[in-house]
CSV table of C-alpha atoms and ligand atoms in Angstrom, one decimal:
chain,number,residue,atom,x,y,z
A,1,MET,CA,0.0,0.0,0.0
A,2,ALA,CA,1.5,3.4,-1.0
A,3,SER,CA,1.9,5.7,2.0
A,4,VAL,CA,0.2,9.1,2.0
A,5,ASP,CA,1.8,12.0,3.8
A,6,VAL,CA,-0.7,13.9,6.0
A,7,PRO,CA,0.5,17.2,7.4
A,8,VAL,CA,-1.4,18.1,10.6
A,9,ALA,CA,-1.4,21.0,13.1
A,10,LEU,CA,-2.0,21.5,16.8
A,11,LEU,CA,-3.6,24.4,18.6
A,12,GLY,CA,-1.5,24.2,21.8
A,13,TYR,CA,1.8,22.5,22.6
A,14,GLY,CA,1.5,22.0,26.4
A,15,THR,CA,1.1,18.7,28.4
A,16,VAL,CA,-1.1,17.1,25.7
A,17,GLY,CA,0.3,18.8,22.6
A,18,ALA,CA,3.9,17.8,23.3
A,19,ALA,CA,2.7,14.3,24.1
A,20,VAL,CA,0.9,14.1,20.7
A,21,ASN,CA,4.0,15.1,18.9
A,22,ARG,CA,6.1,12.6,20.9
A,23,LEU,CA,3.6,9.8,20.2
A,24,LEU,CA,3.3,10.7,16.5
A,25,THR,CA,7.1,10.6,16.2
A,26,ASP,CA,7.7,7.5,18.2
A,27,SER,CA,4.8,5.5,16.7
A,28,ALA,CA,5.1,6.9,13.1
A,29,ASP,CA,5.8,3.4,11.6
A,30,ASP,CA,3.0,1.7,13.6
A,31,ILE,CA,0.5,4.4,12.5
A,32,GLU,CA,1.6,4.1,8.9
A,33,ARG,CA,1.3,0.3,9.0
A,34,ALA,CA,-2.2,0.6,10.5
A,35,THR,CA,-3.6,3.4,8.4
A,36,GLY,CA,-1.4,3.8,5.3
A,37,HIS,CA,-0.8,7.4,6.3
A,38,ARG,CA,2.2,9.1,7.7
A,39,ILE,CA,0.9,11.8,10.1
A,40,ARG,CA,3.4,14.7,10.4
A,41,LEU,CA,3.2,17.7,12.7
A,42,VAL,CA,3.9,20.9,10.7
A,43,LYS,CA,2.5,23.7,12.9
A,44,ALA,CA,1.6,24.2,16.5
A,45,LEU,CA,0.0,27.4,17.9
A,46,VAL,CA,1.4,28.6,21.3
A,47,ARG,CA,1.5,31.8,23.3
A,48,ASP,CA,5.2,31.9,23.9
A,49,PRO,CA,7.5,30.0,21.4
A,50,ARG,CA,10.6,30.7,23.5
A,51,LYS,CA,9.3,28.8,26.5
A,52,GLU,CA,11.3,25.7,27.6
A,53,ARG,CA,9.3,22.6,26.5
A,54,ASP,CA,9.3,18.9,27.4
A,55,TYR,CA,9.6,17.6,23.9
A,56,PRO,CA,10.6,20.5,21.7
A,57,PRO,CA,9.3,20.3,18.1
A,58,PRO,CA,11.6,20.9,15.1
A,59,GLY,CA,12.4,24.5,14.3
A,60,GLY,CA,9.6,26.5,12.5
A,61,VAL,CA,6.8,24.3,13.9
A,62,LEU,CA,5.8,26.6,16.8
A,63,THR,CA,3.9,29.8,15.8
A,64,THR,CA,1.9,32.5,17.5
A,65,ASP,CA,0.0,33.2,14.3
A,66,PHE,CA,-3.3,31.3,13.9
A,67,SER,CA,-3.5,32.3,10.2
A,68,GLU,CA,-0.5,30.1,9.4
A,69,ILE,CA,-2.6,27.1,10.2
A,70,ALA,CA,-6.0,28.4,9.1
A,71,ASN,CA,-4.7,29.6,5.7
A,72,ASP,CA,-2.5,26.6,4.9
A,73,PRO,CA,-4.5,24.5,2.4
A,74,SER,CA,-2.1,21.5,2.9
A,75,ILE,CA,-3.3,21.2,6.5
A,76,GLN,CA,-6.6,19.3,6.6
A,77,VAL,CA,-6.7,18.0,10.2
A,78,VAL,CA,-6.1,20.1,13.3
A,79,ALA,CA,-6.1,19.0,16.9
A,80,GLU,CA,-7.2,21.6,19.5
A,81,VAL,CA,-5.3,20.9,22.7
A,82,MET,CA,-5.0,24.4,24.1
A,83,GLY,CA,-8.1,24.4,26.4
A,84,GLY,CA,-10.4,27.3,27.5
A,85,VAL,CA,-13.5,28.5,25.7
A,86,ASP,CA,-12.0,31.7,24.2
A,87,PRO,CA,-10.1,32.0,21.9
A,88,ALA,CA,-10.2,28.2,21.3
A,89,GLY,CA,-13.9,28.3,20.4
A,90,GLY,CA,-13.4,31.0,17.7
A,91,TYR,CA,-10.4,29.2,16.3
A,92,VAL,CA,-12.2,25.9,16.0
A,93,LEU,CA,-15.3,27.5,14.4
A,94,ASP,CA,-13.0,29.2,11.8
A,95,LEU,CA,-11.2,25.9,11.0
A,96,LEU,CA,-14.5,24.0,10.6
A,97,ARG,CA,-16.1,26.7,8.5
A,98,GLY,CA,-12.9,26.8,6.5
A,99,GLY,CA,-13.2,23.0,5.7
A,100,LYS,CA,-10.7,21.6,8.1
A,101,HIS,CA,-11.4,18.5,10.3
A,102,VAL,CA,-11.0,19.2,14.0
A,103,VAL,CA,-10.2,16.8,16.8
A,104,THR,CA,-10.5,18.3,20.3
A,105,ALA,CA,-9.6,17.4,23.9
A,106,ASN,CA,-11.5,20.4,25.2
A,107,LYS,CA,-14.5,19.3,27.3
A,108,GLN,CA,-15.5,22.8,28.4
A,109,LEU,CA,-15.7,23.9,24.7
A,110,VAL,CA,-17.7,20.9,23.6
A,111,ALA,CA,-20.0,21.0,26.7
A,112,ARG,CA,-20.7,24.8,26.3
A,113,ARG,CA,-20.7,25.3,22.6
A,114,GLY,CA,-21.3,21.8,21.1
A,115,ALA,CA,-24.4,22.8,19.1
A,116,GLU,CA,-22.7,25.7,17.4
A,117,LEU,CA,-19.6,23.7,16.7
A,118,PHE,CA,-21.5,20.7,15.1
A,119,GLU,CA,-23.5,23.1,13.0
A,120,ALA,CA,-20.3,24.6,11.7
A,121,ALA,CA,-18.8,21.1,11.0
A,122,SER,CA,-22.0,20.2,9.1
A,123,GLU,CA,-21.9,23.4,7.1
A,124,GLY,CA,-18.2,22.9,6.3
A,125,GLY,CA,-18.7,19.2,5.4
A,126,VAL,CA,-16.0,18.2,7.9
A,127,GLN,CA,-15.7,16.1,11.0
A,128,LEU,CA,-15.5,17.2,14.7
A,129,ARG,CA,-14.2,14.5,17.0
A,130,PHE,CA,-13.8,14.8,20.7
A,131,GLU,CA,-12.8,11.4,22.2
A,132,ALA,CA,-9.9,12.9,24.2
A,133,SER,CA,-12.3,15.4,25.9
A,134,VAL,CA,-13.8,12.6,28.1
A,135,CYS,CA,-11.7,10.1,30.2
A,136,ALA,CA,-8.4,10.6,28.3
A,137,ALA,CA,-7.3,7.1,27.1
A,138,ILE,CA,-10.7,5.3,27.5
A,139,PRO,CA,-12.4,5.1,24.1
A,140,VAL,CA,-15.9,5.7,25.6
A,141,ILE,CA,-17.2,8.1,22.9
A,142,LYS,CA,-16.3,5.6,20.1
A,143,VAL,CA,-18.0,2.8,22.1
A,144,LEU,CA,-21.2,4.8,22.6
A,145,ARG,CA,-21.4,6.2,19.1
A,146,GLU,CA,-20.2,3.2,17.1
A,147,SER,CA,-20.4,0.0,19.1
A,148,LEU,CA,-23.6,0.8,21.1
A,149,VAL,CA,-25.5,2.5,18.3
A,150,VAL,CA,-28.7,0.4,19.0
A,151,SER,CA,-28.4,-0.3,22.7
A,152,ASN,CA,-30.7,2.4,24.1
A,153,VAL,CA,-28.3,3.4,26.9
A,154,HIS,CA,-30.3,5.0,29.8
A,155,ARG,CA,-27.8,5.2,32.6
A,156,VAL,CA,-24.2,6.3,32.7
A,157,LEU,CA,-22.4,6.2,36.0
A,158,GLY,CA,-18.8,7.0,36.4
A,159,ILE,CA,-15.6,8.5,37.8
A,160,VAL,CA,-14.6,10.9,35.1
A,161,ASN,CA,-12.0,13.2,36.6
A,162,GLY,CA,-8.6,11.9,37.2
A,163,THR,CA,-7.3,14.7,39.4
A,164,THR,CA,-10.0,14.5,42.1
A,165,ASN,CA,-9.9,10.7,42.1
A,166,PHE,CA,-6.1,11.0,42.6
A,167,VAL,CA,-6.6,13.5,45.4
A,168,LEU,CA,-9.3,11.4,47.2
A,169,THR,CA,-7.3,8.2,47.1
A,170,GLU,CA,-4.1,10.0,48.3
A,171,MET,CA,-6.1,11.5,51.2
A,172,GLU,CA,-7.3,7.9,52.1
A,173,ALA,CA,-3.6,7.1,52.3
A,174,GLY,CA,-3.0,10.0,54.7
A,175,LYS,CA,-1.8,12.8,52.4
A,176,THR,CA,-3.4,16.3,52.9
A,177,TYR,CA,-5.7,17.7,50.3
A,178,ASP,CA,-3.0,20.4,49.4
A,179,GLU,CA,-0.2,17.9,49.1
A,180,ALA,CA,-2.3,15.5,46.9
A,181,LEU,CA,-3.5,18.3,44.6
A,182,ALA,CA,0.1,19.7,44.1
A,183,GLU,CA,1.2,16.2,43.1
A,184,ALA,CA,-1.7,15.8,40.6
A,185,GLN,CA,-0.6,19.2,39.1
A,186,ARG,CA,3.0,18.1,38.9
A,187,ARG,CA,2.0,14.9,37.1
A,188,GLY,CA,0.1,16.8,34.4
A,189,PHE,CA,-3.4,15.5,35.4
A,190,ALA,CA,-4.9,18.8,36.5
A,191,GLU,CA,-6.4,21.5,34.3
A,192,ALA,CA,-4.4,24.8,33.7
A,193,ASP,CA,-6.7,26.2,36.4
A,194,PRO,CA,-7.2,23.2,38.8
A,195,SER,CA,-10.3,24.8,40.3
A,196,ASP,CA,-12.2,23.3,37.3
A,197,ASP,CA,-11.2,19.9,38.6
A,198,VAL,CA,-11.8,20.3,42.3
A,199,ASN,CA,-15.1,22.2,42.0
A,200,GLY,CA,-16.6,19.6,39.7
A,201,ALA,CA,-16.8,21.7,36.5
A,202,ASP,CA,-14.5,19.4,34.6
A,203,ALA,CA,-16.4,16.3,35.5
A,204,ALA,CA,-19.7,18.1,34.8
A,205,ALA,CA,-18.6,19.0,31.3
A,206,LYS,CA,-17.6,15.4,30.6
A,207,MET,CA,-21.0,14.1,32.0
A,208,ALA,CA,-22.8,16.6,29.8
A,209,ILE,CA,-20.9,15.2,26.7
A,210,LEU,CA,-21.5,11.6,27.7
A,211,ALA,CA,-25.2,12.2,28.3
A,212,THR,CA,-25.5,14.0,25.0
A,213,VAL,CA,-24.0,11.1,23.1
A,214,ALA,CA,-25.8,8.4,25.2
A,215,PHE,CA,-29.3,10.0,25.1
A,216,ASN,CA,-28.9,11.7,21.7
A,217,SER,CA,-30.2,15.0,23.1
A,218,ARG,CA,-28.2,18.1,23.8
A,219,VAL,CA,-27.1,18.3,27.4
A,220,GLY,CA,-25.0,21.4,28.1
A,221,LEU,CA,-22.9,22.3,31.1
A,222,GLU,CA,-25.8,24.5,32.3
A,223,ASP,CA,-28.0,21.4,32.5
A,224,VAL,CA,-25.8,19.6,35.1
A,225,ASP,CA,-26.1,20.0,38.8
A,226,TYR,CA,-22.6,19.7,40.1
A,227,SER,CA,-20.3,20.2,43.1
A,228,GLY,CA,-16.8,19.1,43.8
A,229,ILE,CA,-14.5,17.9,46.6
A,230,THR,CA,-13.3,21.2,48.1
A,231,ALA,CA,-15.5,20.6,51.2
A,232,ILE,CA,-14.3,17.0,51.8
A,233,ASP,CA,-12.3,16.8,54.9
A,234,PRO,CA,-10.6,13.8,56.7
A,235,LEU,CA,-13.7,13.5,59.0
A,236,ASP,CA,-15.8,12.6,55.9
A,237,ILE,CA,-13.2,10.1,54.7
A,238,ALA,CA,-13.1,8.5,58.2
A,239,ALA,CA,-17.0,8.4,58.4
A,240,ALA,CA,-17.2,6.7,55.0
A,241,ASP,CA,-14.6,4.1,56.1
A,242,GLN,CA,-16.7,3.4,59.3
A,243,LEU,CA,-19.6,2.6,57.0
A,244,ASP,CA,-17.4,0.4,54.7
A,245,MET,CA,-17.4,3.0,52.0
A,246,VAL,CA,-15.0,5.3,50.2
A,247,ILE,CA,-15.6,8.8,48.9
A,248,ARG,CA,-15.4,9.3,45.1
A,249,LEU,CA,-16.5,12.2,42.8
A,250,VAL,CA,-19.3,10.4,40.9
A,251,GLY,CA,-21.1,11.5,37.7
A,252,ALA,CA,-24.5,10.1,37.1
A,253,ALA,CA,-26.7,10.6,34.0
A,254,ARG,CA,-30.1,8.9,33.8
A,255,LEU,CA,-33.2,8.9,31.7
A,256,VAL,CA,-36.2,9.0,33.9
A,257,ASP,CA,-39.6,8.8,32.2
A,258,GLY,CA,-38.2,10.5,29.1
A,259,GLN,CA,-36.4,13.2,31.0
A,260,PHE,CA,-32.7,13.5,31.6
A,261,ASP,CA,-31.0,14.0,34.9
A,262,VAL,CA,-27.3,14.6,35.0
A,263,ARG,CA,-25.3,15.4,38.2
A,264,VAL,CA,-21.8,15.3,39.6
A,265,GLN,CA,-21.2,15.1,43.4
A,266,ALA,CA,-18.9,13.6,46.0
A,267,ALA,CA,-20.6,10.3,46.9
A,268,LEU,CA,-20.1,7.5,49.4
A,269,VAL,CA,-19.4,4.4,47.4
A,270,ASP,CA,-19.8,0.9,48.9
A,271,LYS,CA,-16.4,-0.8,49.0
A,272,GLN,CA,-17.9,-3.8,47.1
A,273,HIS,CA,-19.0,-1.5,44.2
A,274,PRO,CA,-16.7,-1.5,41.1
A,275,LEU,CA,-16.3,2.3,41.3
A,276,ALA,CA,-14.8,2.0,44.8
A,277,LYS,CA,-11.9,0.1,43.3
A,278,VAL,CA,-11.0,2.9,40.9
A,279,ASN,CA,-7.9,4.5,42.3
A,280,GLY,CA,-5.4,7.3,41.5
A,281,ALA,CA,-5.9,9.1,38.2
A,282,PHE,CA,-7.9,6.3,36.7
A,283,ASN,CA,-11.5,6.7,35.5
A,284,ALA,CA,-14.3,4.3,35.0
A,285,VAL,CA,-17.6,4.6,33.1
A,286,MET,CA,-20.5,2.1,33.6
A,287,LEU,CA,-22.9,2.1,30.7
A,288,GLN,CA,-26.3,0.5,31.2
A,289,GLY,CA,-28.8,-0.1,28.4
A,290,ASP,CA,-31.5,-2.5,27.1
A,291,ALA,CA,-29.4,-4.8,25.0
A,292,ILE,CA,-26.1,-4.5,26.7
A,293,ARG,CA,-27.1,-4.8,30.4
A,294,GLU,CA,-23.9,-3.2,31.7
A,295,ILE,CA,-20.5,-2.5,30.2
A,296,THR,CA,-17.7,-0.9,32.3
A,297,LEU,CA,-14.8,0.8,30.7
A,298,GLU,CA,-11.8,1.6,33.0
A,299,GLY,CA,-8.4,3.2,32.3
A,300,PRO,CA,-6.2,6.2,32.7
A,301,GLY,CA,-8.4,9.3,32.8
A,302,ALA,CA,-5.7,12.0,32.7
A,303,GLY,CA,-2.2,12.6,31.6
A,304,GLY,CA,-0.4,13.8,28.5
A,305,ILE,CA,0.5,10.6,26.8
A,306,GLU,CA,-2.8,8.9,27.8
A,307,THR,CA,-4.8,11.8,26.3
A,308,ALA,CA,-2.5,12.0,23.2
A,309,SER,CA,-3.4,8.4,22.4
A,310,ALA,CA,-7.1,9.4,22.1
A,311,VAL,CA,-6.2,12.5,20.0
A,312,ILE,CA,-4.2,10.5,17.6
A,313,ALA,CA,-6.9,7.7,17.4
A,314,ASP,CA,-9.4,10.5,16.4
A,315,MET,CA,-6.9,11.8,13.8
A,316,ALA,CA,-6.6,8.3,12.4
A,317,SER,CA,-10.4,7.9,12.3
A,318,VAL,CA,-10.8,11.2,10.5
A,319,ILE,CA,-8.2,10.3,8.0
A,320,GLY,CA,-9.7,6.9,7.5
A,321,THR,CA,-13.3,8.2,7.0
A,322,MET,CA,-12.7,11.6,5.4
A,323,GLY,CA,-15.1,10.7,2.5
A,324,THR,CA,-17.9,9.5,4.7
A,325,GLY,CA,-17.7,11.1,8.1
A,326,PHE,CA,-19.0,7.8,9.6
A,327,LEU,CA,-21.2,8.6,12.6
A,328,GLN,CA,-19.4,11.9,13.3
A,329,ASN,CA,-22.3,14.2,12.7
A,330,ASP,CA,-24.0,15.7,15.7
A,331,ALA,CA,-25.1,13.0,18.1
A,332,ALA,CA,-28.0,15.1,19.4
A,333,TRP,CA,-31.0,14.4,17.0
A,334,ARG,CA,-33.8,14.8,19.5
A,335,GLU,CA,-34.7,17.2,22.3
A,336,LEU,CA,-35.5,15.6,25.7
A,337,PRO,CA,-36.7,17.7,28.7
A,338,ARG,CA,-34.6,17.9,31.9
A,339,LEU,CA,-36.0,16.2,35.0
A,340,PRO,CA,-36.8,18.9,37.7
A,341,SER,CA,-33.8,18.9,40.0
A,342,GLY,CA,-35.8,18.2,43.2
A,343,ASP,CA,-37.3,15.0,41.6
A,344,SER,CA,-34.0,13.2,41.2
A,345,THR,CA,-33.7,10.3,43.7
A,346,SER,CA,-30.8,8.5,45.4
A,347,PRO,CA,-29.9,7.0,48.8
A,348,PHE,CA,-28.1,9.7,50.8
A,349,TYR,CA,-25.6,10.0,53.7
A,350,PHE,CA,-25.6,13.0,56.1
A,351,ARG,CA,-24.2,13.6,59.5
A,352,LEU,CA,-25.9,15.5,62.4
A,353,SER,CA,-24.3,16.8,65.5
A,354,VAL,CA,-27.1,16.4,68.2
A,355,GLU,CA,-27.7,16.8,71.9
A,356,ASP,CA,-27.4,13.4,73.6
A,357,ARG,CA,-30.7,13.3,75.4
A,358,PRO,CA,-33.9,11.3,75.3
A,359,GLY,CA,-36.1,12.1,72.3
A,360,ALA,CA,-33.4,13.6,70.1
A,361,LEU,CA,-33.3,10.6,67.8
A,362,ALA,CA,-37.1,10.4,67.7
A,363,ARG,CA,-37.3,14.0,66.6
A,364,VAL,CA,-34.8,13.4,63.8
A,365,ALA,CA,-36.6,10.2,62.6
A,366,ASP,CA,-40.0,12.0,62.7
A,367,GLU,CA,-38.8,14.9,60.5
A,368,LEU,CA,-37.5,12.3,58.0
A,369,ALA,CA,-40.7,10.2,58.2
A,370,GLN,CA,-42.9,13.3,57.5
A,371,ARG,CA,-41.1,13.6,54.2
A,372,GLU,CA,-41.3,9.8,53.3
A,373,ILE,CA,-37.6,9.4,53.9
A,374,SER,CA,-36.7,6.1,55.3
A,375,ILE,CA,-33.5,5.4,57.3
A,376,ALA,CA,-31.4,2.5,56.0
A,377,ARG,CA,-28.4,2.7,58.4
A,378,LEU,CA,-27.7,4.7,61.5
A,379,LEU,CA,-24.5,5.0,63.5
A,380,GLN,CA,-24.1,7.1,66.6
A,381,HIS,CA,-21.0,8.0,68.6
A,382,GLN,CA,-20.1,10.3,71.4
A,383,ASN,CA,-18.9,13.7,70.3
A,384,GLY,CA,-17.8,15.8,73.3
A,385,SER,CA,-21.0,16.3,75.4
A,386,GLY,CA,-23.2,15.5,72.4
A,387,ALA,CA,-23.5,12.8,69.8
A,388,ALA,CA,-22.7,12.5,66.1
A,389,LEU,CA,-25.3,10.7,64.1
A,390,HIS,CA,-24.4,9.2,60.7
A,391,VAL,CA,-27.5,8.6,58.7
A,392,VAL,CA,-27.8,6.6,55.5
A,393,THR,CA,-31.3,6.8,53.9
A,394,HIS,CA,-33.1,4.6,51.5
A,395,GLU,CA,-33.8,6.1,48.0
A,396,ALA,CA,-35.1,9.6,48.7
A,397,ARG,CA,-36.1,12.6,46.5
A,398,VAL,CA,-33.5,15.4,46.5
A,399,GLY,CA,-36.3,18.0,47.1
A,400,ALA,CA,-37.6,16.1,50.1
A,401,LEU,CA,-34.1,15.6,51.6
A,402,ASP,CA,-33.3,19.3,51.2
A,403,ASP,CA,-36.6,20.2,53.0
A,404,ALA,CA,-35.8,17.7,55.8
A,405,LEU,CA,-32.3,19.1,56.3
A,406,VAL,CA,-33.8,22.6,56.7
A,407,ALA,CA,-36.3,21.3,59.2
A,408,LEU,CA,-33.6,19.3,61.1
A,409,GLY,CA,-31.4,22.3,61.2
A,410,ALA,CA,-34.2,24.3,63.0
A,411,LEU,CA,-34.6,21.6,65.8
A,412,PRO,CA,-33.2,22.7,69.2
A,413,GLU,CA,-31.6,19.3,69.6
A,414,VAL,CA,-29.6,19.6,66.3
A,415,HIS,CA,-26.4,21.7,66.5
A,416,ALA,CA,-25.1,21.1,63.0
A,417,ALA,CA,-25.9,19.2,59.8
A,418,SER,CA,-23.3,18.2,57.1
A,419,ARG,CA,-24.2,18.6,53.5
A,420,PRO,CA,-25.8,15.3,52.1
A,421,MET,CA,-23.8,13.1,49.8
A,422,PRO,CA,-25.4,10.4,47.5
A,423,VAL,CA,-24.6,6.8,48.3
A,424,VAL,CA,-23.7,4.4,45.5
A,425,SER,CA,-24.1,0.9,46.8
A,426,ASP,CA,-25.8,-1.2,44.1
A,427,ARG,CA,-25.0,-1.4,40.5
A,428,GLY,CA,-28.5,-0.4,39.4
A,429,VAL,CA,-29.0,-3.5,37.3
A,430,ALA,CA,-30.8,-5.6,40.0
A,431,GLU,CA,-33.7,-3.2,40.2
A,432,LEU,CA,-34.2,-3.6,36.4
A,433,GLY,CA,-34.4,-7.4,36.7
A,434,TRP,CA,-31.1,-8.1,35.1
A,435,ALA,CA,-28.9,-9.3,38.0
B,1,NAP,P1,-1.5,23.1,29.0
B,1,NAP,O1,-0.4,22.2,29.4
B,1,NAP,O2,-1.8,24.3,29.8
B,1,NAP,O3,-1.2,23.5,27.4
B,1,NAP,C1,-2.0,24.5,26.8
B,1,NAP,C2,-1.2,24.9,25.5
B,1,NAP,O4,-2.1,25.8,24.7
B,1,NAP,C3,0.1,25.6,25.7
B,1,NAP,O5,1.0,25.2,24.7
B,1,NAP,C4,-0.2,27.1,25.5
B,1,NAP,O6,0.8,27.9,25.0
B,1,NAP,C5,-1.3,27.0,24.5
B,1,NAP,N1,-2.3,28.1,24.6
B,1,NAP,C6,-3.1,28.4,25.6
B,1,NAP,N2,-3.8,29.5,25.4
B,1,NAP,C7,-3.4,30.0,24.2
B,1,NAP,C8,-3.7,31.1,23.4
B,1,NAP,N3,-4.6,32.0,23.8
B,1,NAP,N4,-3.1,31.2,22.2
B,1,NAP,C9,-2.1,30.4,21.8
B,1,NAP,N5,-1.8,29.3,22.5
B,1,NAP,C10,-2.4,29.1,23.7
B,1,NAP,O7,-2.9,22.2,28.9
B,1,NAP,P2,-3.0,20.6,28.7
B,1,NAP,O8,-3.0,19.9,30.0
B,1,NAP,O9,-2.1,20.2,27.5
B,1,NAP,O10,-4.6,20.6,28.2
B,1,NAP,C11,-5.0,21.0,26.9
B,1,NAP,C12,-6.4,20.6,26.7
B,1,NAP,O11,-6.5,19.2,26.8
B,1,NAP,C13,-7.4,21.2,27.7
B,1,NAP,O12,-8.6,21.4,27.0
B,1,NAP,C14,-7.6,20.1,28.7
B,1,NAP,O13,-8.8,20.1,29.3
B,1,NAP,C15,-7.5,18.9,27.8
B,1,NAP,N6,-7.1,17.6,28.4
B,1,NAP,C16,-6.0,17.6,29.2
B,1,NAP,C17,-5.7,16.4,29.8
B,1,NAP,C18,-4.5,16.3,30.8
B,1,NAP,O14,-4.4,15.2,31.4
B,1,NAP,N7,-3.6,17.2,30.8
B,1,NAP,C19,-6.5,15.2,29.6
B,1,NAP,C20,-7.6,15.3,28.8
B,1,NAP,C21,-7.9,16.5,28.2
B,1,NAP,P3,2.2,28.1,25.8
B,1,NAP,O15,2.8,26.7,25.9
B,1,NAP,O16,3.0,29.1,25.0
B,1,NAP,O17,1.7,28.6,27.2
B,2,HSE,N1,-8.0,17.5,34.4
B,2,HSE,C1,-8.6,16.4,33.8
B,2,HSE,C2,-8.7,15.3,34.9
B,2,HSE,C3,-7.8,15.9,32.7
B,2,HSE,O1,-8.0,15.4,35.9
B,2,HSE,O2,-9.5,14.4,34.7
B,2,HSE,C4,-8.5,14.8,31.9
B,2,HSE,O3,-9.6,15.3,31.2
């Protein structure tokens, strides 16, 4: 087979961009054998070409002038690995409208401006691929779009942020939050601004993308209820351990009576659950659907080389399907409503600091019972002159639990209430009759 030379460009040459070039160079023969194409980096857009870099590209590749990429007709495929919504969004739109295929690792961009980007791709007759934007090395977008095209996936549950999973597992081993986060940044897992990781915005963008592709209806970042791990302290981790659970930042997307519900929260996960065993910067995504029952994909969820493998796989897919655009049109072909936030249900954990006197527990149980919230597990231990109550509920409505916590906070016997965390203990397949 005659080899075809394919010049490509990058927007960005940081952790991921440098790794893409390293992998393209080191694996050039493998890529050529597999695809019949020799992919060659010819331009990379950066802010500061004089900066010291991990894997410096050959002279003349780095540029600060976007038009050198946009106006070069020999470049047909560009990977956006610079991050941020502006100016990355404008650049990607220009490239798509100008007839260039784009591969992106930028989850914020896809989750915030997906509709506009796919419209531009369609107008330009080109592909927009985004595998690297979700779970780095795990090919979950390809599985959802190509392998599971007829499986009616209605629940996606996962750990989709490597940085927070690394921080939480390091905290379990005794590191402080600050030490663990600094190490995640040093290893290249964290976003340029790590607040996106720790406040849940990164995971929320990924869950929005997964839900869009799984449910074929646009779910934007604004449709996701999310919070992060900034409020998690060693007391939470110890309390989870007492209940035979661990804390993980869990993303959940569900279809409920034709409405979607997508949320990201720190959750207590039963130690027997597959997600409890996902450690370090690894991610895992459980997909549940009619024909497939459950498929779990697990692997490295962050890191330069890990993400570069997905970027290059998308480039190879674009090059192999340039004439057809196989399944790379917009995944969102229908419009589903969002489930009202208060109607979402889950088992929950919360902690109360109460006075240790007769009737206190009865008052707590009564407030919960008035709102149809049933207690599944209860632990009490002495806490100074009072008591700490650890409460795990059965499945409860978010709205009912929020009301109950307001009422509990007003009781004279209750000194303080922690924020509630969802509990992940079953796989969700038994209740559907599949176990
Ligand atoms: P990074 O190390 O901060 O690199 C960003 C690169 O983009 C740098 O080369 C920077 O130039 C360039 N850049 C940024 N703003 C620019 C601008 N306005 N004009 C020109 N160049 C600009 O980021 P990264 O970790 O590689 O991440 C890149 C993207 O991949 C992000 O969307 C991130 O969410 C995504 N991602 C990252 C990972 C990971 O593990 N790191 C995993 C999956 C997805 P200078 O070098 O001159 O500063
Ligand atoms: N900062 C992200 C994470 C990179 O830690 O998961 C991968 O998208």
